[in-house]
Coordinates of C-alpha atoms and ligand atoms in Angstrom, one line a residue:
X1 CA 0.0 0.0 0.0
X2 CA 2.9 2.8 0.7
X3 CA 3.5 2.8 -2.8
X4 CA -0.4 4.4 -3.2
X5 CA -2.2 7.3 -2.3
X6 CA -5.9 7.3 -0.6
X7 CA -8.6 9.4 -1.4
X8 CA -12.3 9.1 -2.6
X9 CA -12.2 6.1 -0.6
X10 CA -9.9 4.2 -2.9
X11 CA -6.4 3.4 -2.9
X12 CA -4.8 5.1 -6.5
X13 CA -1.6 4.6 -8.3
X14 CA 0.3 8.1 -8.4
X15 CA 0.1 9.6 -11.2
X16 CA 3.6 10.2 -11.2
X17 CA 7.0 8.7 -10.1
X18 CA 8.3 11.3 -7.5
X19 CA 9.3 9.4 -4.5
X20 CA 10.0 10.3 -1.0
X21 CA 12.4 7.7 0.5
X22 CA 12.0 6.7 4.3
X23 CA 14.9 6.1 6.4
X24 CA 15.5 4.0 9.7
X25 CA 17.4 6.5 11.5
X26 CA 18.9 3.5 13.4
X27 CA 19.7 1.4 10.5
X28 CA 20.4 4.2 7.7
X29 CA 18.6 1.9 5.6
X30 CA 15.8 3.0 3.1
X31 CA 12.9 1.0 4.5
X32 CA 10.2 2.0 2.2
X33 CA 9.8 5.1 -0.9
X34 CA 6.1 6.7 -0.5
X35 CA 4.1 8.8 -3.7
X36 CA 4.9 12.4 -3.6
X37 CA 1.5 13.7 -4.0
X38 CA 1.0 16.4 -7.0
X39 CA -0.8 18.9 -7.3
X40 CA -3.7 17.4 -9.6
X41 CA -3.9 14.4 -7.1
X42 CA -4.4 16.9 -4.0
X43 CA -6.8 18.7 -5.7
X44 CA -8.7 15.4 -6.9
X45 CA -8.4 14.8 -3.0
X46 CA -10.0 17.7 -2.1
X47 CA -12.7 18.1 -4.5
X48 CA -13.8 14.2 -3.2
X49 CA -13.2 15.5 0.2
X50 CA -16.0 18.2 -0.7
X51 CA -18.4 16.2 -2.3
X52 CA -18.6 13.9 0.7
X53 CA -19.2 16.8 3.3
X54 CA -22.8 16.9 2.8
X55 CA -23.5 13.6 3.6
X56 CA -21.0 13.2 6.4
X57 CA -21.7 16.2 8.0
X58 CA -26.0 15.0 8.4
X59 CA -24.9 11.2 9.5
X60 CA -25.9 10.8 13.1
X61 CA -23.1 11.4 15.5
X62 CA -24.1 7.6 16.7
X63 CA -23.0 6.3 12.9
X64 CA -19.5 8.4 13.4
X65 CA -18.8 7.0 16.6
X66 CA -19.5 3.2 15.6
X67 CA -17.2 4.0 12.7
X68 CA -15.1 5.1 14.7
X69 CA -14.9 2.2 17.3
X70 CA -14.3 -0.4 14.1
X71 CA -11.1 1.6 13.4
X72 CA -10.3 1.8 16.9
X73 CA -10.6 -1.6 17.8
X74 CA -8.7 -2.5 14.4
X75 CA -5.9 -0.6 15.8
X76 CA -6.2 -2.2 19.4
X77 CA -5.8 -5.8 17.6
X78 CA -2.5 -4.1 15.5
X79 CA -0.4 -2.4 18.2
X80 CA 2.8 -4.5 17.9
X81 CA 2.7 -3.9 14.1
X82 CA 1.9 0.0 14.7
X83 CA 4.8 0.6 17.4
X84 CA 7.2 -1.6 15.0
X85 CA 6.2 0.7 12.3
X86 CA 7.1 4.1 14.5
X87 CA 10.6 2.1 15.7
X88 CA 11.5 1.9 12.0
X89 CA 10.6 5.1 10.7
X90 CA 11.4 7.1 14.0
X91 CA 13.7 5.6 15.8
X92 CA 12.1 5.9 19.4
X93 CA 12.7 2.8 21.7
X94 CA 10.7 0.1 21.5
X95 CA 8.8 0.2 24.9
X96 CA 8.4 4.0 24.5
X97 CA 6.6 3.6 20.8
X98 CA 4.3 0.9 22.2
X99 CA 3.6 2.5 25.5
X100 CA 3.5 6.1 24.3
X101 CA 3.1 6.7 21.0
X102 CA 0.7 3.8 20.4
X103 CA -1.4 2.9 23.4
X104 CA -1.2 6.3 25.1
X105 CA -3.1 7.8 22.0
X106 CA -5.5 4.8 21.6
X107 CA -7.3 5.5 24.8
X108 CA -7.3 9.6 23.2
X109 CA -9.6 8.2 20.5
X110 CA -11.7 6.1 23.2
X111 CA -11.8 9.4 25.0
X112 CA -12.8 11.5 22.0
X113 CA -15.8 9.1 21.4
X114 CA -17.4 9.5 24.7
X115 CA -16.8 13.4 24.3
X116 CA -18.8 13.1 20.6
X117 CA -21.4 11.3 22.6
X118 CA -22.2 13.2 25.2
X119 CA -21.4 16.5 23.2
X120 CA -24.1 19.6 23.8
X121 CA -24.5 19.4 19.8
X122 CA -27.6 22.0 20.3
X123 CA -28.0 24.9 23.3
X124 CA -31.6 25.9 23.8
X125 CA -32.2 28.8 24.9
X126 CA -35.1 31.4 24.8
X127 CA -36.6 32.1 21.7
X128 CA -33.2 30.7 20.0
X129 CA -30.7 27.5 19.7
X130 CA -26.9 27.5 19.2
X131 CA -26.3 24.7 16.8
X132 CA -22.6 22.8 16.7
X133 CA -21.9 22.2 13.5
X134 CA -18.7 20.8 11.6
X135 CA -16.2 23.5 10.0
X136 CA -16.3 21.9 6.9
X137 CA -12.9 20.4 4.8
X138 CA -9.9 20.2 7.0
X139 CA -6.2 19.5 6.1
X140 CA -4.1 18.2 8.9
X141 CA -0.6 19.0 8.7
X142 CA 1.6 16.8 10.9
X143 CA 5.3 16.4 12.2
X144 CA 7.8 13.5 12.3
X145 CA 8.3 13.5 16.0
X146 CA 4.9 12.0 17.2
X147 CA 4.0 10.4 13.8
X148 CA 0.9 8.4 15.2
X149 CA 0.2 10.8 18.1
X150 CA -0.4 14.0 16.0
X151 CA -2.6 12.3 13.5
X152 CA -4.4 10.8 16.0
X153 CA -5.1 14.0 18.2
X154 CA -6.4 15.9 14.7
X155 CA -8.3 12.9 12.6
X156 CA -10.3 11.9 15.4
X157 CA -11.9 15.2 17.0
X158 CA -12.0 16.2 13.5
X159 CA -14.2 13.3 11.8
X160 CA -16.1 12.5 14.7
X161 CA -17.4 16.3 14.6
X162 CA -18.5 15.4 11.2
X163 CA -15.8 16.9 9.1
X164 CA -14.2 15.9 6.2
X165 CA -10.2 15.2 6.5
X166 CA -7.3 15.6 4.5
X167 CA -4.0 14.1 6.0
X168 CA -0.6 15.1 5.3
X169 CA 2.0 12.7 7.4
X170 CA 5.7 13.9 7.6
X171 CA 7.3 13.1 4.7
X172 CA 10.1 11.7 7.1
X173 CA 7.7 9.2 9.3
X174 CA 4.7 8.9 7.0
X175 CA 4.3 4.8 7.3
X176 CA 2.7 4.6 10.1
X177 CA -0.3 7.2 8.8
X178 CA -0.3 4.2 6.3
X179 CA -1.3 1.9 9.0
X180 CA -3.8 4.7 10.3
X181 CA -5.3 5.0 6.7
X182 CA -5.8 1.1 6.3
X183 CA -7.9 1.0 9.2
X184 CA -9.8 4.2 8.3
X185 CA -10.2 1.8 4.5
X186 CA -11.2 -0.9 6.4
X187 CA -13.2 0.3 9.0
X188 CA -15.6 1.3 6.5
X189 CA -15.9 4.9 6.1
X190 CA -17.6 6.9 3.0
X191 CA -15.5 7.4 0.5
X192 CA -14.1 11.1 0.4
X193 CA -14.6 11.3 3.8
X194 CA -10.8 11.0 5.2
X195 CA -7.9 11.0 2.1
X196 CA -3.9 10.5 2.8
X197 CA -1.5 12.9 0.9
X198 CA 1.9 11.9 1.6
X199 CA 4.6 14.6 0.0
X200 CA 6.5 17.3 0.8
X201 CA 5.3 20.6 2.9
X202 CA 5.7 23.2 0.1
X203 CA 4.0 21.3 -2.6
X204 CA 1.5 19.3 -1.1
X205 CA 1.0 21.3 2.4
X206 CA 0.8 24.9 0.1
X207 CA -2.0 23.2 -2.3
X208 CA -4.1 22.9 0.9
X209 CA -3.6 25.5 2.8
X210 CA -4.7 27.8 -0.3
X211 CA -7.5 25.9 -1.7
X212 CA -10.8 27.3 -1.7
X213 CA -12.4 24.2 -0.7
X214 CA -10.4 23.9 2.4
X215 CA -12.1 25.5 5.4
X216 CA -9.8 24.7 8.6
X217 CA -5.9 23.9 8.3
X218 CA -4.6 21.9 11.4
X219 CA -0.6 22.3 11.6
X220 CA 1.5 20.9 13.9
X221 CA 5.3 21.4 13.6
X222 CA 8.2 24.1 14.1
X223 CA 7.0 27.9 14.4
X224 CA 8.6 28.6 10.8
X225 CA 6.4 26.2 9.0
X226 CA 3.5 27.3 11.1
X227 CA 3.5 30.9 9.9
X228 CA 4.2 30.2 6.9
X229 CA 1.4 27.9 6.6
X230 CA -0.7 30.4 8.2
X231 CA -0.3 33.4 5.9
X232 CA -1.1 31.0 3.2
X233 CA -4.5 30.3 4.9
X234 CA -5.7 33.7 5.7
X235 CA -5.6 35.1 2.3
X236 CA -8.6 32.6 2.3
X237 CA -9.9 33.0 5.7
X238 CA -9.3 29.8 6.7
X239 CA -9.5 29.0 10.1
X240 CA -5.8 27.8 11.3
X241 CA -5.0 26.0 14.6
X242 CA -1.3 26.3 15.0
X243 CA 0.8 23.8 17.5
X244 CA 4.2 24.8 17.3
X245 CA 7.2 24.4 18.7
X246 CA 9.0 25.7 23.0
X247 CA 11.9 25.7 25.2
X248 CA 10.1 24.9 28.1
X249 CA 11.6 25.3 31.2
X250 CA 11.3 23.3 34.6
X251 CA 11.9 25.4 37.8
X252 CA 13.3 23.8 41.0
X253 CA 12.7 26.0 44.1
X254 CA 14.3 25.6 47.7
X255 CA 12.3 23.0 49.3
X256 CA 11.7 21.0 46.4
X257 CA 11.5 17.6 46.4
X258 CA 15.2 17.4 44.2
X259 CA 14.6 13.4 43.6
X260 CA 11.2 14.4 41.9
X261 CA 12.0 17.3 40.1
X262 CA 15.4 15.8 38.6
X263 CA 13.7 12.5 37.8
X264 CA 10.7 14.6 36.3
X265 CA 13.2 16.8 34.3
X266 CA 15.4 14.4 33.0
X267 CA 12.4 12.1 31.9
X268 CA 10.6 14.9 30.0
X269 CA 13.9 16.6 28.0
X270 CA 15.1 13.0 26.9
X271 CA 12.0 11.8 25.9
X272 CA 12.1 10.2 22.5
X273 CA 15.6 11.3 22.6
X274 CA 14.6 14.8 23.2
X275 CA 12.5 15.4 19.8
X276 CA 9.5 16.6 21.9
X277 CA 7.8 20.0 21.6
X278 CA 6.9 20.1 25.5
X279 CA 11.0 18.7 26.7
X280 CA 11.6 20.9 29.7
X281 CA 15.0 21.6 27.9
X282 CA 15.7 24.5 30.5
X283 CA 16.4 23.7 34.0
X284 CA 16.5 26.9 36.1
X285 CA 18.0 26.5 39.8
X286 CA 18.2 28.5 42.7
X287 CA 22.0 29.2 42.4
X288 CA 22.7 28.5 45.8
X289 CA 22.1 25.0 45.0
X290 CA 23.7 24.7 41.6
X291 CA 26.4 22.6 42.7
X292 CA 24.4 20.1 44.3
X293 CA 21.5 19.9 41.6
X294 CA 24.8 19.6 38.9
X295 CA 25.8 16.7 40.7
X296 CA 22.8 15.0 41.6
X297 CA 21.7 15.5 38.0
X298 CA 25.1 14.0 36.4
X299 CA 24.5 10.8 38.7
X300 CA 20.9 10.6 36.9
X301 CA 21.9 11.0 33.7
X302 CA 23.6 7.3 33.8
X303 CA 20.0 5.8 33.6
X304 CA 18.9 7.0 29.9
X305 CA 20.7 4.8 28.4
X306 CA 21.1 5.3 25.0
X307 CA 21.5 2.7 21.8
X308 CA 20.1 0.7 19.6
X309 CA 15.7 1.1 19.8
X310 CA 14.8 -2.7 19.3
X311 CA 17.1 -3.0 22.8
X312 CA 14.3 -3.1 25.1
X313 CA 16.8 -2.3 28.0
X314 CA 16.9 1.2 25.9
X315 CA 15.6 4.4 26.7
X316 CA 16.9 6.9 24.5
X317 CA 17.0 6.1 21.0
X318 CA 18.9 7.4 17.9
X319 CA 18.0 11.4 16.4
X320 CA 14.9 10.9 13.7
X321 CA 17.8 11.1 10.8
X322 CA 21.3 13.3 9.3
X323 CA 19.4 16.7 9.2
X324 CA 18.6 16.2 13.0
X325 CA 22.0 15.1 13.8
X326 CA 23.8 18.0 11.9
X327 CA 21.6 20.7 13.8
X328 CA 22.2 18.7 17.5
X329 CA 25.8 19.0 16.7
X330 CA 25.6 22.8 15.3
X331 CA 24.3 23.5 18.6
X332 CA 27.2 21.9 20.2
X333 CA 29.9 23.8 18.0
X334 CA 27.0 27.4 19.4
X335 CA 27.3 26.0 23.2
X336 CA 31.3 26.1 22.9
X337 CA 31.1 29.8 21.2
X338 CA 28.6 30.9 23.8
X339 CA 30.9 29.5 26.9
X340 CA 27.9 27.3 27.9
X341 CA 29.9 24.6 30.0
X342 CA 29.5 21.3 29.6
X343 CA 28.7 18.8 32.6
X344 CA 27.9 15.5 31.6
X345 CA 27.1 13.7 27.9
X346 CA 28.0 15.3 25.2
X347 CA 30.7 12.9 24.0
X348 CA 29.5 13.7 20.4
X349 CA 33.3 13.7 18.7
X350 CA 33.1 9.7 19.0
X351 CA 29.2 9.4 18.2
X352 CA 28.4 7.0 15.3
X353 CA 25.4 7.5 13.2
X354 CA 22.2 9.7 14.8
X355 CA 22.8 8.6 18.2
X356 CA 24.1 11.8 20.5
X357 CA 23.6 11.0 23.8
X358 CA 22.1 12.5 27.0
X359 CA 23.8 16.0 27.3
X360 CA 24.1 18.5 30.1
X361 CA 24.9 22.1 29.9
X362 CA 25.2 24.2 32.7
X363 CA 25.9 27.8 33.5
X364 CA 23.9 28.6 30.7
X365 CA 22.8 32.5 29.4
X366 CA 19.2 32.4 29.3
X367 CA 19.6 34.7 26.5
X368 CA 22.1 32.6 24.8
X369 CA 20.8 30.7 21.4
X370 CA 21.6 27.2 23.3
X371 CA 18.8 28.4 26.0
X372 CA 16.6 30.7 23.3
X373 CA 16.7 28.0 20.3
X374 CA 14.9 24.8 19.9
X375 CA 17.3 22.3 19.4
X376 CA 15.3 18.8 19.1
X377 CA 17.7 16.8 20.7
X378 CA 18.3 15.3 24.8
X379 CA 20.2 18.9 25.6
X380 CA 19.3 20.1 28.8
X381 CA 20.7 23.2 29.5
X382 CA 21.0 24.6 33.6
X383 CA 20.4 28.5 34.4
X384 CA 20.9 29.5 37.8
X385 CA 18.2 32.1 39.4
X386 CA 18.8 34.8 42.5
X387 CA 15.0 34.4 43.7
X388 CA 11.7 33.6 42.8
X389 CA 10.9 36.4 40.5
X390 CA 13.8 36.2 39.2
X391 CA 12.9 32.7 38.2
X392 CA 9.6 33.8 36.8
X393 CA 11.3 36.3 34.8
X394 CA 13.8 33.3 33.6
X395 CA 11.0 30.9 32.5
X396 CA 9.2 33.6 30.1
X397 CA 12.0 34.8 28.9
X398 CA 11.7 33.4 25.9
X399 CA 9.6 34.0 22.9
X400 CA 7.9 30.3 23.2
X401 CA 5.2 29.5 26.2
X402 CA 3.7 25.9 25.8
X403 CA 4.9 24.2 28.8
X404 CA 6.8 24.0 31.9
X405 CA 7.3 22.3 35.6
X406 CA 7.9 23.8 39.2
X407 CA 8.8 22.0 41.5
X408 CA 8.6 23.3 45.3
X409 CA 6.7 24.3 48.2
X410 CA 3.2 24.1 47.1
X411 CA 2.3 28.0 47.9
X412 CA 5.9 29.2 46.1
X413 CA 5.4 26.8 43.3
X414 CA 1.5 27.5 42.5
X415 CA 3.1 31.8 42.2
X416 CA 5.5 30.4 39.6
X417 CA 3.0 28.4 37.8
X418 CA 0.2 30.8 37.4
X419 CA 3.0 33.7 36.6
X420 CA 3.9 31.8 33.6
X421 CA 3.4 32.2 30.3
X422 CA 3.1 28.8 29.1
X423 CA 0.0 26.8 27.8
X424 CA 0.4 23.7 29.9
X425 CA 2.3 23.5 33.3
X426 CA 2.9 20.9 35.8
X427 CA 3.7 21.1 39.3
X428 CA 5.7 18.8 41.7
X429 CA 3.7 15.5 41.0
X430 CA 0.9 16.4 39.2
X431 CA -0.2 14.1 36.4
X432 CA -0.8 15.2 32.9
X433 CA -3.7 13.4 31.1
X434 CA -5.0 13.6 27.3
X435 CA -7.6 14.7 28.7
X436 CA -6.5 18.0 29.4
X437 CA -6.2 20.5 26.9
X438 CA -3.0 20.8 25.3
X439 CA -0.9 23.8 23.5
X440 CA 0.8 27.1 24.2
X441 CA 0.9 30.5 24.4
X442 CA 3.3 32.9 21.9
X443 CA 5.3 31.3 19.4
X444 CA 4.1 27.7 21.1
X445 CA 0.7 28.9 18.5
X446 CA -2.6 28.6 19.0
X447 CA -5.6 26.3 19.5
X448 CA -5.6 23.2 21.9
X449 CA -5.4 19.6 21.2
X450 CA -6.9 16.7 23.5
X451 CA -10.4 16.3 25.4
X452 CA -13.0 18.5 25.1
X453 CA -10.4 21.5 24.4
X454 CA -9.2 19.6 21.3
X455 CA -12.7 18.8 20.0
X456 CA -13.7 22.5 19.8
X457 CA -11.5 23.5 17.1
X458 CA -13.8 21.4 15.1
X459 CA -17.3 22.2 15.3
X460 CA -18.6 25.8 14.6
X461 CA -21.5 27.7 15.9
X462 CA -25.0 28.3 14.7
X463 CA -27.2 30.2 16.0
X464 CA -31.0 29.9 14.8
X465 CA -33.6 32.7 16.0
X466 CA -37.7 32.0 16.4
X467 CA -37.4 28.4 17.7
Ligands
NAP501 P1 7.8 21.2 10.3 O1 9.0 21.1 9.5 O2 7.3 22.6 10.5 O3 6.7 20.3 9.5 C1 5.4 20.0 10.0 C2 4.5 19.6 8.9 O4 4.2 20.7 8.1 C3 5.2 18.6 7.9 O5 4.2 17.7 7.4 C4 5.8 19.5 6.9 O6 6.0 18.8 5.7 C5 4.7 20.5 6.8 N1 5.2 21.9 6.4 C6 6.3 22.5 6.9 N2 6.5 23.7 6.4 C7 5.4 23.9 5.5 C8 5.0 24.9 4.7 N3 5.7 26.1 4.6 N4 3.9 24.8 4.0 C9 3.2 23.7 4.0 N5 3.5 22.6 4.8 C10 4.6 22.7 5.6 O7 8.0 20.5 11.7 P2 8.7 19.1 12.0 O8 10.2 19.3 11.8 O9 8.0 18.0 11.2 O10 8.3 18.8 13.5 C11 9.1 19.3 14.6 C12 8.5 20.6 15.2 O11 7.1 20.3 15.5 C13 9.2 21.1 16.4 O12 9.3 22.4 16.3 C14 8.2 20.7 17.5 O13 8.3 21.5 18.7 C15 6.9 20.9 16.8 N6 5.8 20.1 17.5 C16 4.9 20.8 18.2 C17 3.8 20.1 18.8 C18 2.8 20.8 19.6 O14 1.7 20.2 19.9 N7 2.9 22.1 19.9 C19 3.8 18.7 18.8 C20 4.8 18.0 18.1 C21 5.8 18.7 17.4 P3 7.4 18.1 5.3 O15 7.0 16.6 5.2 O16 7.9 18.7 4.1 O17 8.3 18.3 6.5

């Protein structure tokens, strides 16, 4: 099938031979080449996308949801051949992609069909009733780092609110939207209603985001494709939801529990070796304790292992591929320049391949570009702080705001979490669920993903006077 392209409920031969090849970032083998959608074939897309609205949008929420439950529970009886799938194109350990990136966004879509089932779809009111209705055509946008996740967190809302979906996957990690796609196919739903477009950003991403058929463009990924994409829309008026990119930091006050917070840290910033848009990849400490949090933190570091993914002793796997790599090590070539010093990892001379392993910074500028710039990669960098507004001034410093962590006394830590300018924010042990809405603030975008929050994006409101 990855040598096809779905829409109008069929799978189609391209009409062309541009390829995109997909690498195992662990391997360096090509593992599969996918279509390169053209123009006429995202248009033919769209324009079946269109035609199927109508009917889509006036099938009973009930119908949507028991479609929806046959592609679920296709994907429940698949999840070793799913998380396989993300290893190979992504290169995230093996337990991680099962645990994570498969099950953790299954139970999203169980979660989004209760939410479409017990959904206010009309308000009555007095003489009047707000009607929910679906926005219309929407092309979802997604990035390489979450390749399942992120199509998971936009398809679902999006077709269970009764709209009509376009998906283009990452040309880097697109296999696993192929798995996605042959449940969708098998599952049974209309034809037109959900279409895959694998291809590159500026051919097939531009077609949608400026076609007059398209009413809503999804996009997660970096803040440069995001405005971009978004200036494209609005010559249309689209409606965009934007979910881009942070340096989020984690804030460990005197008092803290340091075993929590480091453990919390280090778990978020090396997550899926550090290619995630919410890593607290800034660590800010009271300076007083610097030394002690330095050390404690290079003892930690010793359990992210790093290596081969399919080793399920493994937690940190190799970068997604050579463009990722070069820009780690750019950064490491900006920390020298910068006098950033380095405190544990970062033995990146002798590194083979995309592995880079767990690296440490510390003494860090906060306006540096090793603390300002997104790097992608397990880099945590540490920033000492005189008091606590001086650590509130630290953690929005910064032009992104979708996460962050502070860890401390509950009264000192709930000041520095609701004086941050961040869209989602956890403190000492809280727990973060799907269910919660999730995006940022600033260059982080706009627009919320997961539960309720995430659903909204997707219906629009009508009002109807005289009933
Ligand atoms: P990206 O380069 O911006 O790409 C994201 C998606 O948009 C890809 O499918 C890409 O196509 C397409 N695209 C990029 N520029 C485009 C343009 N000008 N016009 C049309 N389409 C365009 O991001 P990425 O490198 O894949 O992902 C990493 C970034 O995503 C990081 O910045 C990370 O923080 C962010 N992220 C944010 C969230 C969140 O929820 N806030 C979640 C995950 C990741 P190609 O196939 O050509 O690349």
């Amino acid at each position: 099938m990855t040598n096809k392209l779905y829409y109008n409920g069929q799978w189609h031969e391209p009409l062309h031979q541009d390829k995109i090849d997909v690498e195992n970032p662990a391997t360096r083998e090509i593992i599969a080449s996918v279509p390169a959608a053209s123009k006429e074939e995202v248009n033919l897309a769209i324009e079946s996308a269109a035609a199927a609205l109508p009917a889509w949008r006036e099938t009973p929420v009930e119908k949507r949801i028991e479609l929806m439950d046959s592609f679920v529970t296709l994907l429940e009886s698949r999840q070793e051949k799913l998380a396989e799938v993300i290893v190979s194109e992504l290169g995230t350990p093996v337990r991680l992609a099962l645990n994570m990136h498969v099950r953790g966004y299954l139970a999203n879509i169980r979660n989004d069909m209760e939410i479409a089932r017990n959904y206010p779809w009309v308000d009555v009111y007095d003489g009047y009733k707000v009607y929910k209705e679906s926005v219309g055509v929407v092309a979802c946008l997604t990035p390489w780092n979450y390749p399942m996740g992120q199509v998971i967190l936009k398809i679902v809302p999006a077709l269970l609110a009764g709209n009509v979906v376009l998906l283009k996957p990452s040309q880097k990690t697109p296999l696993v939207a192929y798995e996605i796609t042959k449940a969708i196919d098998e599952a049974g739903f209309p034809p037109g209603v959900f279409s895959l477009l694998p291809g590159r950003g500026a051919e097939v991403g531009n077609v949608l985001a400026t076609h007059p058929l398209v009413d809503l463009v999804t996009f997660t990924g970096s803040t440069k494709g995001g405005t971009e994409v978004a200036k494209l829309a609005q010559d249309d008026v689209k409606r965009v939801v934007l979910e881009l990119g942070g340096k989020s930091p984690s804030v460990i006050l005197k008092g803290a529990d340091l075993e929590l917070a480091l453990k919390r840290t280090l778990d978020k910033v090396f997550l899926n070796t550090g290619q995630t848009c919410s890593a607290f990849s800034r660590l800010l400490v009271p300076a007083d304790m610097k030394e002690e949090i330095e050390q404690l933190a290079c003892e930690k570091i010793k359990d992210y292992t790093y290596g081969d993914p399919l080793d399920e002793s493994i937690r940190v796997g190799p970068l997604n591929g050579a463009a990722q790599k070069e820009k780690v090590l750019k950064y490491m070539d900006i920390a020298k320049e910068e006098g950033a010093r380095l405190l544990c990892g970062g033995d990146y001379d002798n590194a083979q391949g995309y592995y880079f392993p767990p690296t440490i910074f510390t003494d860090v500028d906060n306006l540096s570009r090793l603390a300002q710039e997104e790097i992608f990669g397990p880099v945590l960098c540490i920033t000492p702080f005189e008091d606590i507004e001086d650590a509130i001034r630290l953690a929005n410093e910064t032009v992104y705001g979708l996460s962050g962590a502070v860890f401390g006394p509950e009264k000192d830590a709930f000041k520095v979490a609701s004086n941050m300018r961040a869209g989602v924010i956890v403190v000492n042990d809280g727990k973060q669920t799907t269910a919660g809405p999730f995006g940022g603030m600033k260059h982080s975008g706009y627009g919320r993903e997961g539960g309720i929050y995430g659903f909204e994006p997707f219906v629009e409101l009508k009002v109807v006077y005289g009933e």
